[in-house]
Amino acid sequence: MQLPPVLRGARAAFAFYTRIPVGGFPYSPADWQWASGWFPLVGACLGGLLALVWLAVERAGPFAAAALVVGAGMLLTGAFHEDGLADTADALGGAYERARLFEILKDSRIGSFGAAALVVVLVLRIALLARLQAIAPLALVLTGCMARTPPIWLMVALPYVTSSTTSRSQTVARITGAQAMLATACPVLLMGGLLWTGWMETTTAWALLAAAGFTALVCGWRFWVRAGGITGDFLGATQQIAECALLLVLALTRGEAA
């Protein structure tokens, strides 16, 4: 029996967002649309796998464990988000005209802006995870889930401006409030569970929400001014920036617990 699109979308989300061979092809446009609603759940599951990697190698030291975890994450996703970050940095940093911005986004080569952005983000993620130490495994699950929510909000708020002839993410990105509500439910439930168990204080929860919201606002404003909307690369860059912001909040508020 064929499952409804809202449920098949969960499987499509893993097929789209990761290199995990989940099968299920072909997916309908409705399946791909609902996939966006499950992206935070995919992030939480990826965070769980990375937490296992951390626990397996933590005796090598926090920096080695953090580096291996970040590397494993890129293998699981095919460096999906990192590629978007590099392309976005090159386009926003190297283009003055809107047409040129889109040309750079489609260029597979990495320029100086993209390389610099990748170095900064990868080093920052490794350093922050190393700072968290003992709570890094749970932080990986939480930030993996929450960092994939701001891009969902941008999908709802801004138009998708990549040409339909070259876009790979158009169907996934054109969502409604229903998919956004589903996507938001996952981090809300996760944070509620952490608050209920006492792992997280209310002030930390509000700080994390503020960091996620601020990332969405700043990125969305910048993308609107420069490009008139969002692209798949912009969404990947937003995820990377949000993950760094969330890890920074945890390091500032929970670092002493490590």
PDB file of N, CA and C in Angstrom, residues 95-148:
ATOM      1  N   ALA A  95      30.391  39.083  -6.495  1.00  0.00           N
ATOM      2  CA  ALA A  95      29.507  39.623  -7.537  1.00  0.00           C
ATOM      3  C   ALA A  95      28.907  40.950  -7.085  1.00  0.00           C
ATOM      4  N   TYR A  96      28.859  41.898  -8.013  1.00  0.00           N
ATOM      5  CA  TYR A  96      28.207  43.173  -7.750  1.00  0.00           C
ATOM      6  C   TYR A  96      26.857  43.255  -8.459  1.00  0.00           C
ATOM      7  N   GLU A  97      26.710  42.528  -9.548  1.00  0.00           N
ATOM      8  CA  GLU A  97      25.461  42.523 -10.292  1.00  0.00           C
ATOM      9  C   GLU A  97      24.715  41.218 -10.035  1.00  0.00           C
ATOM     10  N   ARG A  98      23.379  41.295 -10.067  1.00  0.00           N
ATOM     11  CA  ARG A  98      22.553  40.139  -9.766  1.00  0.00           C
ATOM     12  C   ARG A  98      22.798  38.994 -10.754  1.00  0.00           C
ATOM     13  N   ALA A  99      22.935  39.317 -12.034  1.00  0.00           N
ATOM     14  CA  ALA A  99      23.151  38.271 -13.032  1.00  0.00           C
ATOM     15  C   ALA A  99      24.458  37.544 -12.779  1.00  0.00           C
ATOM     16  N   ARG A 100      25.487  38.292 -12.417  1.00  0.00           N
ATOM     17  CA  ARG A 100      26.790  37.694 -12.143  1.00  0.00           C
ATOM     18  C   ARG A 100      26.728  36.817 -10.895  1.00  0.00           C
ATOM     19  N   LEU A 101      25.905  37.203  -9.922  1.00  0.00           N
ATOM     20  CA  LEU A 101      25.752  36.411  -8.703  1.00  0.00           C
ATOM     21  C   LEU A 101      25.281  35.000  -9.039  1.00  0.00           C
ATOM     22  N   PHE A 102      24.288  34.900  -9.925  1.00  0.00           N
ATOM     23  CA  PHE A 102      23.768  33.582 -10.286  1.00  0.00           C
ATOM     24  C   PHE A 102      24.768  32.788 -11.122  1.00  0.00           C
ATOM     25  N   GLU A 103      25.577  33.466 -11.903  1.00  0.00           N
ATOM     26  CA  GLU A 103      26.626  32.771 -12.654  1.00  0.00           C
ATOM     27  C   GLU A 103      27.625  32.120 -11.709  1.00  0.00           C
ATOM     28  N   ILE A 104      28.010  32.838 -10.664  1.00  0.00           N
ATOM     29  CA  ILE A 104      28.973  32.307  -9.704  1.00  0.00           C
ATOM     30  C   ILE A 104      28.361  31.145  -8.918  1.00  0.00           C
ATOM     31  N   LEU A 105      27.089  31.251  -8.585  1.00  0.00           N
ATOM     32  CA  LEU A 105      26.435  30.177  -7.838  1.00  0.00           C
ATOM     33  C   LEU A 105      26.479  28.857  -8.606  1.00  0.00           C
ATOM     34  N   LYS A 106      26.420  28.917  -9.932  1.00  0.00           N
ATOM     35  CA  LYS A 106      26.411  27.705 -10.743  1.00  0.00           C
ATOM     36  C   LYS A 106      27.812  27.248 -11.142  1.00  0.00           C
ATOM     37  N   ASP A 107      28.822  28.001 -10.751  1.00  0.00           N
ATOM     38  CA  ASP A 107      30.205  27.632 -11.061  1.00  0.00           C
ATOM     39  C   ASP A 107      30.680  26.615 -10.026  1.00  0.00           C
ATOM     40  N   SER A 108      31.134  25.465 -10.488  1.00  0.00           N
ATOM     41  CA  SER A 108      31.545  24.400  -9.566  1.00  0.00           C
ATOM     42  C   SER A 108      32.870  24.686  -8.867  1.00  0.00           C
ATOM     43  N   ARG A 109      33.617  25.656  -9.363  1.00  0.00           N
ATOM     44  CA  ARG A 109      34.907  25.969  -8.746  1.00  0.00           C
ATOM     45  C   ARG A 109      34.715  26.788  -7.470  1.00  0.00           C
ATOM     46  N   ILE A 110      35.650  26.626  -6.531  1.00  0.00           N
ATOM     47  CA  ILE A 110      35.612  27.370  -5.270  1.00  0.00           C
ATOM     48  C   ILE A 110      36.624  28.508  -5.344  1.00  0.00           C
ATOM     49  N   GLY A 111      36.158  29.715  -5.073  1.00  0.00           N
ATOM     50  CA  GLY A 111      37.023  30.886  -5.073  1.00  0.00           C
ATOM     51  C   GLY A 111      37.547  31.211  -3.695  1.00  0.00           C
ATOM     52  N   SER A 112      38.181  32.357  -3.571  1.00  0.00           N
ATOM     53  CA  SER A 112      38.812  32.736  -2.301  1.00  0.00           C
ATOM     54  C   SER A 112      37.777  32.970  -1.208  1.00  0.00           C
ATOM     55  N   PHE A 113      36.640  33.582  -1.551  1.00  0.00           N
ATOM     56  CA  PHE A 113      35.611  33.816  -0.533  1.00  0.00           C
ATOM     57  C   PHE A 113      35.042  32.491  -0.024  1.00  0.00           C
ATOM     58  N   GLY A 114      34.774  31.578  -0.949  1.00  0.00           N
ATOM     59  CA  GLY A 114      34.235  30.282  -0.556  1.00  0.00           C
ATOM     60  C   GLY A 114      35.206  29.486   0.291  1.00  0.00           C
ATOM     61  N   ALA A 115      36.492  29.482  -0.103  1.00  0.00           N
ATOM     62  CA  ALA A 115      37.502  28.751   0.659  1.00  0.00           C
ATOM     63  C   ALA A 115      37.646  29.331   2.062  1.00  0.00           C
ATOM     64  N   ALA A 116      37.662  30.658   2.155  1.00  0.00           N
ATOM     65  CA  ALA A 116      37.792  31.304   3.463  1.00  0.00           C
ATOM     66  C   ALA A 116      36.601  30.980   4.359  1.00  0.00           C
ATOM     67  N   ALA A 117      35.393  31.016   3.784  1.00  0.00           N
ATOM     68  CA  ALA A 117      34.193  30.711   4.566  1.00  0.00           C
ATOM     69  C   ALA A 117      34.229  29.273   5.071  1.00  0.00           C
ATOM     70  N   LEU A 118      34.642  28.332   4.221  1.00  0.00           N
ATOM     71  CA  LEU A 118      34.721  26.942   4.636  1.00  0.00           C
ATOM     72  C   LEU A 118      35.710  26.752   5.783  1.00  0.00           C
ATOM     73  N   VAL A 119      36.870  27.369   5.672  1.00  0.00           N
ATOM     74  CA  VAL A 119      37.885  27.232   6.718  1.00  0.00           C
ATOM     75  C   VAL A 119      37.349  27.758   8.048  1.00  0.00           C
ATOM     76  N   VAL A 120      36.760  28.950   8.010  1.00  0.00           N
ATOM     77  CA  VAL A 120      36.254  29.563   9.240  1.00  0.00           C
ATOM     78  C   VAL A 120      35.184  28.686   9.885  1.00  0.00           C
ATOM     79  N   VAL A 121      34.233  28.224   9.094  1.00  0.00           N
ATOM     80  CA  VAL A 121      33.120  27.446   9.638  1.00  0.00           C
ATOM     81  C   VAL A 121      33.584  26.085  10.149  1.00  0.00           C
ATOM     82  N   LEU A 122      34.439  25.398   9.403  1.00  0.00           N
ATOM     83  CA  LEU A 122      34.908  24.087   9.847  1.00  0.00           C
ATOM     84  C   LEU A 122      35.745  24.201  11.118  1.00  0.00           C
ATOM     85  N   VAL A 123      36.637  25.176  11.161  1.00  0.00           N
ATOM     86  CA  VAL A 123      37.455  25.372  12.363  1.00  0.00           C
ATOM     87  C   VAL A 123      36.574  25.736  13.554  1.00  0.00           C
ATOM     88  N   LEU A 124      35.595  26.605  13.326  1.00  0.00           N
ATOM     89  CA  LEU A 124      34.720  27.023  14.418  1.00  0.00           C
ATOM     90  C   LEU A 124      33.903  25.855  14.952  1.00  0.00           C
ATOM     91  N   ARG A 125      33.356  25.034  14.062  1.00  0.00           N
ATOM     92  CA  ARG A 125      32.572  23.888  14.519  1.00  0.00           C
ATOM     93  C   ARG A 125      33.437  22.909  15.313  1.00  0.00           C
ATOM     94  N   ILE A 126      34.645  22.643  14.845  1.00  0.00           N
ATOM     95  CA  ILE A 126      35.540  21.733  15.556  1.00  0.00           C
ATOM     96  C   ILE A 126      35.908  22.297  16.928  1.00  0.00           C
ATOM     97  N   ALA A 127      36.246  23.584  16.978  1.00  0.00           N
ATOM     98  CA  ALA A 127      36.643  24.201  18.244  1.00  0.00           C
ATOM     99  C   ALA A 127      35.496  24.214  19.247  1.00  0.00           C
ATOM    100  N   LEU A 128      34.284  24.518  18.788  1.00  0.00           N
ATOM    101  CA  LEU A 128      33.140  24.587  19.699  1.00  0.00           C
ATOM    102  C   LEU A 128      32.754  23.207  20.207  1.00  0.00           C
ATOM    103  N   LEU A 129      32.790  22.200  19.339  1.00  0.00           N
ATOM    104  CA  LEU A 129      32.499  20.839  19.791  1.00  0.00           C
ATOM    105  C   LEU A 129      33.540  20.368  20.799  1.00  0.00           C
ATOM    106  N   ALA A 130      34.799  20.712  20.551  1.00  0.00           N
ATOM    107  CA  ALA A 130      35.854  20.341  21.497  1.00  0.00           C
ATOM    108  C   ALA A 130      35.645  21.015  22.841  1.00  0.00           C
ATOM    109  N   ARG A 131      35.146  22.241  22.819  1.00  0.00           N
ATOM    110  CA  ARG A 131      34.862  22.962  24.064  1.00  0.00           C
ATOM    111  C   ARG A 131      33.736  22.294  24.850  1.00  0.00           C
ATOM    112  N   LEU A 132      32.747  21.767  24.140  1.00  0.00           N
ATOM    113  CA  LEU A 132      31.598  21.148  24.810  1.00  0.00           C
ATOM    114  C   LEU A 132      31.950  19.802  25.439  1.00  0.00           C
ATOM    115  N   GLN A 133      32.906  19.094  24.849  1.00  0.00           N
ATOM    116  CA  GLN A 133      33.406  17.832  25.375  1.00  0.00           C
ATOM    117  C   GLN A 133      32.307  16.855  25.784  1.00  0.00           C
ATOM    118  N   ALA A 134      32.040  16.691  27.073  1.00  0.00           N
ATOM    119  CA  ALA A 134      31.137  15.647  27.561  1.00  0.00           C
ATOM    120  C   ALA A 134      29.712  15.790  27.047  1.00  0.00           C
ATOM    121  N   ILE A 135      29.271  17.021  26.793  1.00  0.00           N
ATOM    122  CA  ILE A 135      27.900  17.201  26.314  1.00  0.00           C
ATOM    123  C   ILE A 135      27.847  17.321  24.790  1.00  0.00           C
ATOM    124  N   ALA A 136      28.982  17.123  24.127  1.00  0.00           N
ATOM    125  CA  ALA A 136      29.021  17.215  22.666  1.00  0.00           C
ATOM    126  C   ALA A 136      28.060  16.240  21.981  1.00  0.00           C
ATOM    127  N   PRO A 137      27.949  14.970  22.440  1.00  0.00           N
ATOM    128  CA  PRO A 137      27.034  14.053  21.752  1.00  0.00           C
ATOM    129  C   PRO A 137      25.591  14.554  21.702  1.00  0.00           C
ATOM    130  N   LEU A 138      25.088  15.029  22.824  1.00  0.00           N
ATOM    131  CA  LEU A 138      23.724  15.543  22.835  1.00  0.00           C
ATOM    132  C   LEU A 138      23.632  16.864  22.071  1.00  0.00           C
ATOM    133  N   ALA A 139      24.693  17.655  22.128  1.00  0.00           N
ATOM    134  CA  ALA A 139      24.712  18.912  21.371  1.00  0.00           C
ATOM    135  C   ALA A 139      24.646  18.647  19.871  1.00  0.00           C
ATOM    136  N   LEU A 140      25.254  17.572  19.423  1.00  0.00           N
ATOM    137  CA  LEU A 140      25.200  17.220  18.001  1.00  0.00           C
ATOM    138  C   LEU A 140      23.777  16.923  17.554  1.00  0.00           C
ATOM    139  N   VAL A 141      23.030  16.225  18.389  1.00  0.00           N
ATOM    140  CA  VAL A 141      21.636  15.923  18.058  1.00  0.00           C
ATOM    141  C   VAL A 141      20.804  17.201  18.043  1.00  0.00           C
ATOM    142  N   LEU A 142      20.960  18.028  19.076  1.00  0.00           N
ATOM    143  CA  LEU A 142      20.155  19.238  19.200  1.00  0.00           C
ATOM    144  C   LEU A 142      20.451  20.236  18.090  1.00  0.00           C
ATOM    145  N   THR A 143      21.734  20.518  17.864  1.00  0.00           N
ATOM    146  CA  THR A 143      22.069  21.510  16.833  1.00  0.00           C
ATOM    147  C   THR A 143      21.820  20.970  15.441  1.00  0.00           C
ATOM    148  N   GLY A 144      22.005  19.660  15.245  1.00  0.00           N
ATOM    149  CA  GLY A 144      21.698  19.076  13.948  1.00  0.00           C
ATOM    150  C   GLY A 144      20.239  19.247  13.592  1.00  0.00           C
ATOM    151  N   CYS A 145      19.375  19.167  14.597  1.00  0.00           N
ATOM    152  CA  CYS A 145      17.946  19.344  14.388  1.00  0.00           C
ATOM    153  C   CYS A 145      17.589  20.818  14.215  1.00  0.00           C
ATOM    154  N   MET A 146      18.026  21.656  15.142  1.00  0.00           N
ATOM    155  CA  MET A 146      17.627  23.064  15.127  1.00  0.00           C
ATOM    156  C   MET A 146      18.212  23.837  13.947  1.00  0.00           C
ATOM    157  N   ALA A 147      19.422  23.508  13.534  1.00  0.00           N
ATOM    158  CA  ALA A 147      20.074  24.263  12.461  1.00  0.00           C
ATOM    159  C   ALA A 147      19.378  24.086  11.125  1.00  0.00           C
ATOM    160  N   ARG A 148      18.569  23.064  10.998  1.00  0.00           N
ATOM    161  CA  ARG A 148      17.853  22.832   9.738  1.00  0.00           C
ATOM    162  C   ARG A 148      16.461  23.451   9.740  1.00  0.00           C
TER     163      ARG A 148
END
